[in-house]
Coordinates of C-alpha atoms in Angstrom, one line a residue:
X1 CA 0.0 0.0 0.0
X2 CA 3.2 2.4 0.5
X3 CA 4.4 2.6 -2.9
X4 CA 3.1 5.4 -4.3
X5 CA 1.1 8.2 -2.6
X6 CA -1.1 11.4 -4.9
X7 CA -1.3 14.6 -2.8
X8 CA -3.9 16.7 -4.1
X9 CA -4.3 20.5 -2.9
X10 CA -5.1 23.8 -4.6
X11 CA -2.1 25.2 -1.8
X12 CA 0.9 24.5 -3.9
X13 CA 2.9 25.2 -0.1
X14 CA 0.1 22.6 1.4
X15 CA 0.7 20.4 -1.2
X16 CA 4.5 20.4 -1.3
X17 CA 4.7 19.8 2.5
X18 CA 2.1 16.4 2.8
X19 CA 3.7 15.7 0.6
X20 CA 7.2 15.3 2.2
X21 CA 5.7 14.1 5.5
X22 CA 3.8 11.4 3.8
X23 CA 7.1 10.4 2.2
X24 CA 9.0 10.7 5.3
X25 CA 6.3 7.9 6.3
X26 CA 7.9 5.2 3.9
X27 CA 5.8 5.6 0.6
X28 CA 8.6 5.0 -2.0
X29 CA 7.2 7.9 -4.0
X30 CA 5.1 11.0 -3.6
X31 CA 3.2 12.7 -6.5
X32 CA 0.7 15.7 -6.9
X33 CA -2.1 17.2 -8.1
X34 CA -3.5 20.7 -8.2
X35 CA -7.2 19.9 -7.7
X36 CA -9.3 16.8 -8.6
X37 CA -9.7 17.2 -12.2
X38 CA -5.3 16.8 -12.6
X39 CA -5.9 14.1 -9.6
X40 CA -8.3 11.8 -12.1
X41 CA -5.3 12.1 -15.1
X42 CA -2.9 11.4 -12.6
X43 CA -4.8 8.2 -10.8
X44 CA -5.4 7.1 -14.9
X45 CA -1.7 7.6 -15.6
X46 CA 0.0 6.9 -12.6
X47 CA -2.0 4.4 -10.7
X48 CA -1.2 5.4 -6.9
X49 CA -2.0 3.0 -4.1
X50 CA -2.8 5.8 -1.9
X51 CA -4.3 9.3 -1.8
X52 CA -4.5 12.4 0.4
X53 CA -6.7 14.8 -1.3
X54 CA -8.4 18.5 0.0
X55 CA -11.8 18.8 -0.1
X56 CA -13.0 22.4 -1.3
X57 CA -11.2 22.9 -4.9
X58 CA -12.6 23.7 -8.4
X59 CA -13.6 22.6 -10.9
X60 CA -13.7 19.1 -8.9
X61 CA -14.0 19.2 -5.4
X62 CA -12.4 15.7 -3.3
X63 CA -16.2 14.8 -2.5
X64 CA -16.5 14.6 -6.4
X65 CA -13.2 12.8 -6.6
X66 CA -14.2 10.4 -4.1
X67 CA -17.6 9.8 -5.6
X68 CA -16.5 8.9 -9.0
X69 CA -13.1 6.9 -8.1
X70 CA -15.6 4.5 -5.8
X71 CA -18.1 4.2 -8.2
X72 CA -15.7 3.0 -11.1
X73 CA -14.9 5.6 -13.4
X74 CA -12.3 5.7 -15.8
X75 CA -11.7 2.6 -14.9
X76 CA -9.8 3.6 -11.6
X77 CA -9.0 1.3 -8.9
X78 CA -12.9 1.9 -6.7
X79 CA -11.1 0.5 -3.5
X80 CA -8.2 2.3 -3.3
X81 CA -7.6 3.8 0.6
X82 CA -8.3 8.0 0.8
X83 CA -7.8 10.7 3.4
X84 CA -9.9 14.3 2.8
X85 CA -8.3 17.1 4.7
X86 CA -11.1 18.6 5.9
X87 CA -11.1 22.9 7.4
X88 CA -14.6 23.5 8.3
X89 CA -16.9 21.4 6.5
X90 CA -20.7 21.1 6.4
X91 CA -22.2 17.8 8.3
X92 CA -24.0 17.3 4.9
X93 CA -20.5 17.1 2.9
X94 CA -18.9 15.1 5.7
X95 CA -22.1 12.6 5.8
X96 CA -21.7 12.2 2.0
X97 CA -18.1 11.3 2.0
X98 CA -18.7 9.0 4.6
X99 CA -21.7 7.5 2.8
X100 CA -18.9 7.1 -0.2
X101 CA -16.7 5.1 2.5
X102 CA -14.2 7.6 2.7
X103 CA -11.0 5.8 4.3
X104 CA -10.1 8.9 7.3
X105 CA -10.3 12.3 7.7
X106 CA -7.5 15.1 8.8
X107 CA -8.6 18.6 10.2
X108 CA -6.2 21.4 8.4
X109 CA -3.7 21.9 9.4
X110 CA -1.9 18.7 9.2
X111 CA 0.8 17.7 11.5
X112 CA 3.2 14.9 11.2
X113 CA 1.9 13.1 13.9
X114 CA -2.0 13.1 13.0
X115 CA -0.8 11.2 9.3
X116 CA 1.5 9.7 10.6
X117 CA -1.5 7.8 12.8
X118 CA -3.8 7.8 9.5
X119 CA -1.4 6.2 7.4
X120 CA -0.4 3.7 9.7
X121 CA -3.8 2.7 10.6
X122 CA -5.3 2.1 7.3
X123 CA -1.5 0.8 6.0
X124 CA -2.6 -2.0 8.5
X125 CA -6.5 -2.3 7.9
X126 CA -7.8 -0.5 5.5
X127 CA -11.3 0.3 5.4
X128 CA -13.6 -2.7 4.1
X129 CA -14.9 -1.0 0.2
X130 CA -18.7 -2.4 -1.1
X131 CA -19.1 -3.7 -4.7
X132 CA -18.7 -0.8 -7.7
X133 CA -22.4 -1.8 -8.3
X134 CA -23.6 0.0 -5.3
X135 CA -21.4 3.3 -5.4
X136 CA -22.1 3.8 -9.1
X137 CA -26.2 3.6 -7.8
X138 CA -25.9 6.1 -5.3
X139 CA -24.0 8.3 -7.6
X140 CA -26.5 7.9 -10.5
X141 CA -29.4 8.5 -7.4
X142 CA -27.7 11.6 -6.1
X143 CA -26.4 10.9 -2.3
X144 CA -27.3 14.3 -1.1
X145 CA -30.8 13.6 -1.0
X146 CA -30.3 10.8 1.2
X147 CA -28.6 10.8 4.6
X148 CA -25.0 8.7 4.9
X149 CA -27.2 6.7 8.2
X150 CA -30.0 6.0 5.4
X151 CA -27.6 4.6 2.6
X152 CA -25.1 2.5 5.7
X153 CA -28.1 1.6 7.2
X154 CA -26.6 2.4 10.6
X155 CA -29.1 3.0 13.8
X156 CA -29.9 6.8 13.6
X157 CA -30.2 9.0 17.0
X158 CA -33.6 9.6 17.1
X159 CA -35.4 12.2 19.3
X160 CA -37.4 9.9 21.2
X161 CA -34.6 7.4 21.2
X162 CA -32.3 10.1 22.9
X163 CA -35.4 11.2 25.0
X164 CA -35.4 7.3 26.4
X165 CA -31.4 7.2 27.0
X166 CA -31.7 10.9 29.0
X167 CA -34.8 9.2 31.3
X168 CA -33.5 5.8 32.2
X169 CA -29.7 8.5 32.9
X170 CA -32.2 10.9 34.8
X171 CA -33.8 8.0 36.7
X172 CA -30.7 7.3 38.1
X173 CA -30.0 10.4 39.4
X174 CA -33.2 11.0 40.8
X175 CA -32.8 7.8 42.8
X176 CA -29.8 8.8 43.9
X177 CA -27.5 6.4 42.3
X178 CA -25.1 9.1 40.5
X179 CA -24.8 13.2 41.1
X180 CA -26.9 15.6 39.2
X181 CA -25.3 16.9 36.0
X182 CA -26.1 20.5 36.7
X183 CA -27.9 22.5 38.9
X184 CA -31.4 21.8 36.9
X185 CA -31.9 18.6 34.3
X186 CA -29.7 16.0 31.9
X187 CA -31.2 18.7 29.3
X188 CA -28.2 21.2 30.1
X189 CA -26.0 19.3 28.7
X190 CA -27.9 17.3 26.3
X191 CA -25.3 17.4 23.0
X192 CA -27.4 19.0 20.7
X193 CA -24.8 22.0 20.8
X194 CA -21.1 22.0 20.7
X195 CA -21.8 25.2 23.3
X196 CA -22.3 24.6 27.2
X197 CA -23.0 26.7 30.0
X198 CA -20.1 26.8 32.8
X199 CA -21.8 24.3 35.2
X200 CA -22.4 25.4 39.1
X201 CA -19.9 23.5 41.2
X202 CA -20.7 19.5 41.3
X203 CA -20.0 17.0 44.1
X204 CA -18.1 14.1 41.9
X205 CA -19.5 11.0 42.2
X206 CA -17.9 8.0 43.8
X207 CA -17.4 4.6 44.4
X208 CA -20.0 3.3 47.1
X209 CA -19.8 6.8 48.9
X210 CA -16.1 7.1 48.8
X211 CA -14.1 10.4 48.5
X212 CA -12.7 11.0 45.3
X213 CA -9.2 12.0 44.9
X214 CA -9.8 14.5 41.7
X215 CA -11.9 17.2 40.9
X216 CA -13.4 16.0 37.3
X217 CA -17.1 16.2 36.8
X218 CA -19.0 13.2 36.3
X219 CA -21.7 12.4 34.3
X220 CA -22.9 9.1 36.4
X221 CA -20.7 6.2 38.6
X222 CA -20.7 2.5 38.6
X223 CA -23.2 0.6 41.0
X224 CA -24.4 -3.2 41.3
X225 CA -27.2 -2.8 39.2
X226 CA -25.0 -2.4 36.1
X227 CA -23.2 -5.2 36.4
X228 CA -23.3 -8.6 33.6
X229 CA -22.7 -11.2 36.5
X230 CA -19.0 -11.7 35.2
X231 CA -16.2 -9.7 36.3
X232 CA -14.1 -9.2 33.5
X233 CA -17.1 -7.9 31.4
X234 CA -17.8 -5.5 34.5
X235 CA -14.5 -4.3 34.5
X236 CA -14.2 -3.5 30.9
X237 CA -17.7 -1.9 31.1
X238 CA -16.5 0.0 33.9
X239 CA -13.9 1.4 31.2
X240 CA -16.8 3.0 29.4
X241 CA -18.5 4.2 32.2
X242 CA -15.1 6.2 32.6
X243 CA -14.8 7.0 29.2
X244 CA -17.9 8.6 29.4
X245 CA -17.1 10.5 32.4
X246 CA -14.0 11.6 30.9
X247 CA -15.5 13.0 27.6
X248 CA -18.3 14.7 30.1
X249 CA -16.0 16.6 32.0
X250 CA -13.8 17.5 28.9
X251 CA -17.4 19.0 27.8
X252 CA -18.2 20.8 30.6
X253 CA -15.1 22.3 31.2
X254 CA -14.5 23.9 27.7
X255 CA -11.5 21.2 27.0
X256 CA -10.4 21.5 23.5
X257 CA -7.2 19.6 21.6
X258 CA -6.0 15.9 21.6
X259 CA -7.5 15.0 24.9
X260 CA -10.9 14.3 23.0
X261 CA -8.1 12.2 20.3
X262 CA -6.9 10.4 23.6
X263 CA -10.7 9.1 24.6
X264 CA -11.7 8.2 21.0
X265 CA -8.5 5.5 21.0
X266 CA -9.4 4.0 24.5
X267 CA -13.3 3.6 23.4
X268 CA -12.4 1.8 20.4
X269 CA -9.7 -0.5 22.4
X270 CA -13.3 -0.8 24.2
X271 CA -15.2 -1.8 20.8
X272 CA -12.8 -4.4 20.1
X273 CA -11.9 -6.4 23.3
X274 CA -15.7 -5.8 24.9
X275 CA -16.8 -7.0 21.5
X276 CA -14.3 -10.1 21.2
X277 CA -14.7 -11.3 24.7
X278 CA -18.1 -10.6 25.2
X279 CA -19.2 -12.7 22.3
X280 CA -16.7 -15.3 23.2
X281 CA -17.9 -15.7 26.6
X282 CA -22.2 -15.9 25.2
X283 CA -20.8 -18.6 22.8
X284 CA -19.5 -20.5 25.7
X285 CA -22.6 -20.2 27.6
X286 CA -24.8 -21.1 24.9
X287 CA -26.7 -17.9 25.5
X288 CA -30.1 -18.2 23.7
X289 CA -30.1 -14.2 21.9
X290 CA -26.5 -14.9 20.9
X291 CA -27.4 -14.1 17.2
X292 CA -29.2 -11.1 18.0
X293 CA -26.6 -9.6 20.2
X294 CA -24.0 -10.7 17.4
X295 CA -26.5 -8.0 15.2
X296 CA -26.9 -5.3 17.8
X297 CA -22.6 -5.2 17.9
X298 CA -22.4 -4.7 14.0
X299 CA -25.3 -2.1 14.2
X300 CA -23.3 -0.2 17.3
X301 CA -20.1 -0.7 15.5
X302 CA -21.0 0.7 12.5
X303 CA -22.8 3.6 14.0
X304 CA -19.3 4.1 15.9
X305 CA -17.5 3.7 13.0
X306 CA -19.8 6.4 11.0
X307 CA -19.5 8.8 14.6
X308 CA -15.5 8.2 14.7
X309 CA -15.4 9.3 11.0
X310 CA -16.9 12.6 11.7
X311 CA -14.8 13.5 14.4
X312 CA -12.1 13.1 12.7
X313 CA -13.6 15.7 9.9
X314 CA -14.6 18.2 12.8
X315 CA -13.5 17.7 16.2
X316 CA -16.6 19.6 17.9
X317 CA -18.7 16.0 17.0
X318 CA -16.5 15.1 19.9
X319 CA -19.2 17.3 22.2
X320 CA -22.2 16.3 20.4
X321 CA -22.6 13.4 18.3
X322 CA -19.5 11.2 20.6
X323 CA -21.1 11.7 23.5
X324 CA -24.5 10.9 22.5
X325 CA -23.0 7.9 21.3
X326 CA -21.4 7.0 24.5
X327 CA -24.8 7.4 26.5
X328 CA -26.9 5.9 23.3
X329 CA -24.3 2.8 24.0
X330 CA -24.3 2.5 27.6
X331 CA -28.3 3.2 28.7
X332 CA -29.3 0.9 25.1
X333 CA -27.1 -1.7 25.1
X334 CA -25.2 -2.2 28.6
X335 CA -27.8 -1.7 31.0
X336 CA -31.2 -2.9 28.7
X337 CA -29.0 -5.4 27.0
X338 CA -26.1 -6.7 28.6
X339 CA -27.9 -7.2 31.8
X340 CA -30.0 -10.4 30.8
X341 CA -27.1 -12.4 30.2
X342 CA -26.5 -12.0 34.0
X343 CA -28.0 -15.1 34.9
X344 CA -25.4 -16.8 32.6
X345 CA -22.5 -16.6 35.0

């Protein structure tokens, strides 16, 4: 996959400097293109095995590039791995790239150590690409009049499925098994908006009553009525419940930067080994809804996957659309889910 990268950028300075930082990342050879109509003569006449292309250029844009290399044109290469560098981009854009299985995104401006993670990542696993068949229909069908949950078939965040995850969250509060969020409701902080209110100060939650030796808010703690009966699921489920904690008090405190980065890689260490060893353990046990849990985990991955994609392309998703993901995860599938297999162990 490192042999030969395009960079494509309107910027000749932009262009000229991925362009030595992706070679410094062991592609044998670096070429580029000024916008995406020289990017198509140069994937035709140079067949790279990688590209790295901006997004707004004329007179084609990289959502048009990306669009017509997946769905077969020219007879280019449909699968081939692609980064957009992204600076301020409408959620409709970044849905449609995504719906076009775009392979990463990079907010401008790049640094060495952000590719350097792309390229490495998708070097080792690069993004599973559908059939031609299906691109080239949703490109003869126009994509913008669809949404990218629609065409991935991902489990949208509906209001009345986010008004369930803030009850069964508020229910807990009220009971008294976690701290109130803010002075008034769950509402305050619901991530509909990327801005937030400085919250009065909070009494952090803790375990069983204990002090707690730091001063970061917390959005709700661990207690026996979320726990799965084993105690290595519990303990990696206690990983989320401090993942989400993490990414509310990074909210509520105006946190900006890599620490969101930081909490995106530990929750998808959490997709994969929760994932791997929870289903392990439910084939063991001969658990009954085996299949249909196997189906909720592709649904949440994928919706995880579609969520991870658009932080990368904008980090403020990181305060809205990550963190409803978090809760939508925990309240819908730990506690409604999970919890039935408790009997198991």
């Amino acid at each position: 996959m490192l042999e030969k990268c395009l960079v494509v950028d309107d910027h000749e300075m932009i262009r000229e400097t991925i362009a030595i930082m992706a070679k410094s990342q062991g592609f044998n050879e670096c070429i580029t293109a000024t916008d995406g109509a020289d990017a198509m003569s140069k994937l035709y006449h140079e067949r790279p095995s990688f590209i790295i292309t901006d997004l707004q250029m004329e007179p084609i844009d990289g959502l048009e590039m990306l669009r017509l290399i997946r769905s077969g044109r020219y007879g280019l290469p449909h699968d081939i791995p692609i980064i957009i560098l992204t600076a301020n981009a409408a959620e409709t854009v970044i849905a449609q790239c995504i719906a076009f299985d775009v392979d990463a995104f990079l907010v401008k401006p790049v640094n060495k150590q952000s590719l350097q993670d792309r390229i490495s990542q998708l070097s080792q696993q690069a993004k599973p690409k559908k059939g031609i068949e299906h691109y080239f229909a949703m490109y003869e069908q126009d994509p913008a009049k669809s949404t990218a949950f629609k065409v991935n078939g991902t489990v949208a965040f509906t209001d009345d499925v986010l008004k369930e995850v803030d009850s069964v969250i508020h229910e807990h509060k009220e009971s008294g098994t976690a701290e109130p969020i803010l002075a008034n409701t769950t509402e305050n902080v619901t991530p509909s908006s990327t801005e937030h209110s400085s919250p009065p100060p909070v009494a952090p939650a803790t375990e069983e009553g204990q002090p707690e030796s730091d001063n970061r808010k917390k959005f709700i703690k661990w207690q026996d009525r979320f726990t799965v009966g084993h105690p290595e699921l519990d303990q990696s489920n206690k990983e989320l419940l401090s993942i989400i904690n993490d990414t509310y008090d990074l909210v509520v405190t105006h946190h900006e930067g890599n620490e969101f980065d930081d909490i995106a890689k530990r929750f998808q260490h959490y997709v994969e080994d929760h994932i791997e060893l929870e289903e392990d353990l439910l084939t063991d046990a001969n658990y009954p809804r085996l299949k249909m849990h196997k189906d909720m985990h592709a649904r949440l991955v994928k919706q995880a996957e579609f969520v991870m994609l658009k932080c990368q392309a904008d980090p403020g998703f990181y305060k809205t659309d990550f963190f409803r993901l978090l809760r939508f995860w925990w309240v819908k599938h730990v506690v409604q889910e999970d919890t039935k297999y408790k009997s198991l162990f």
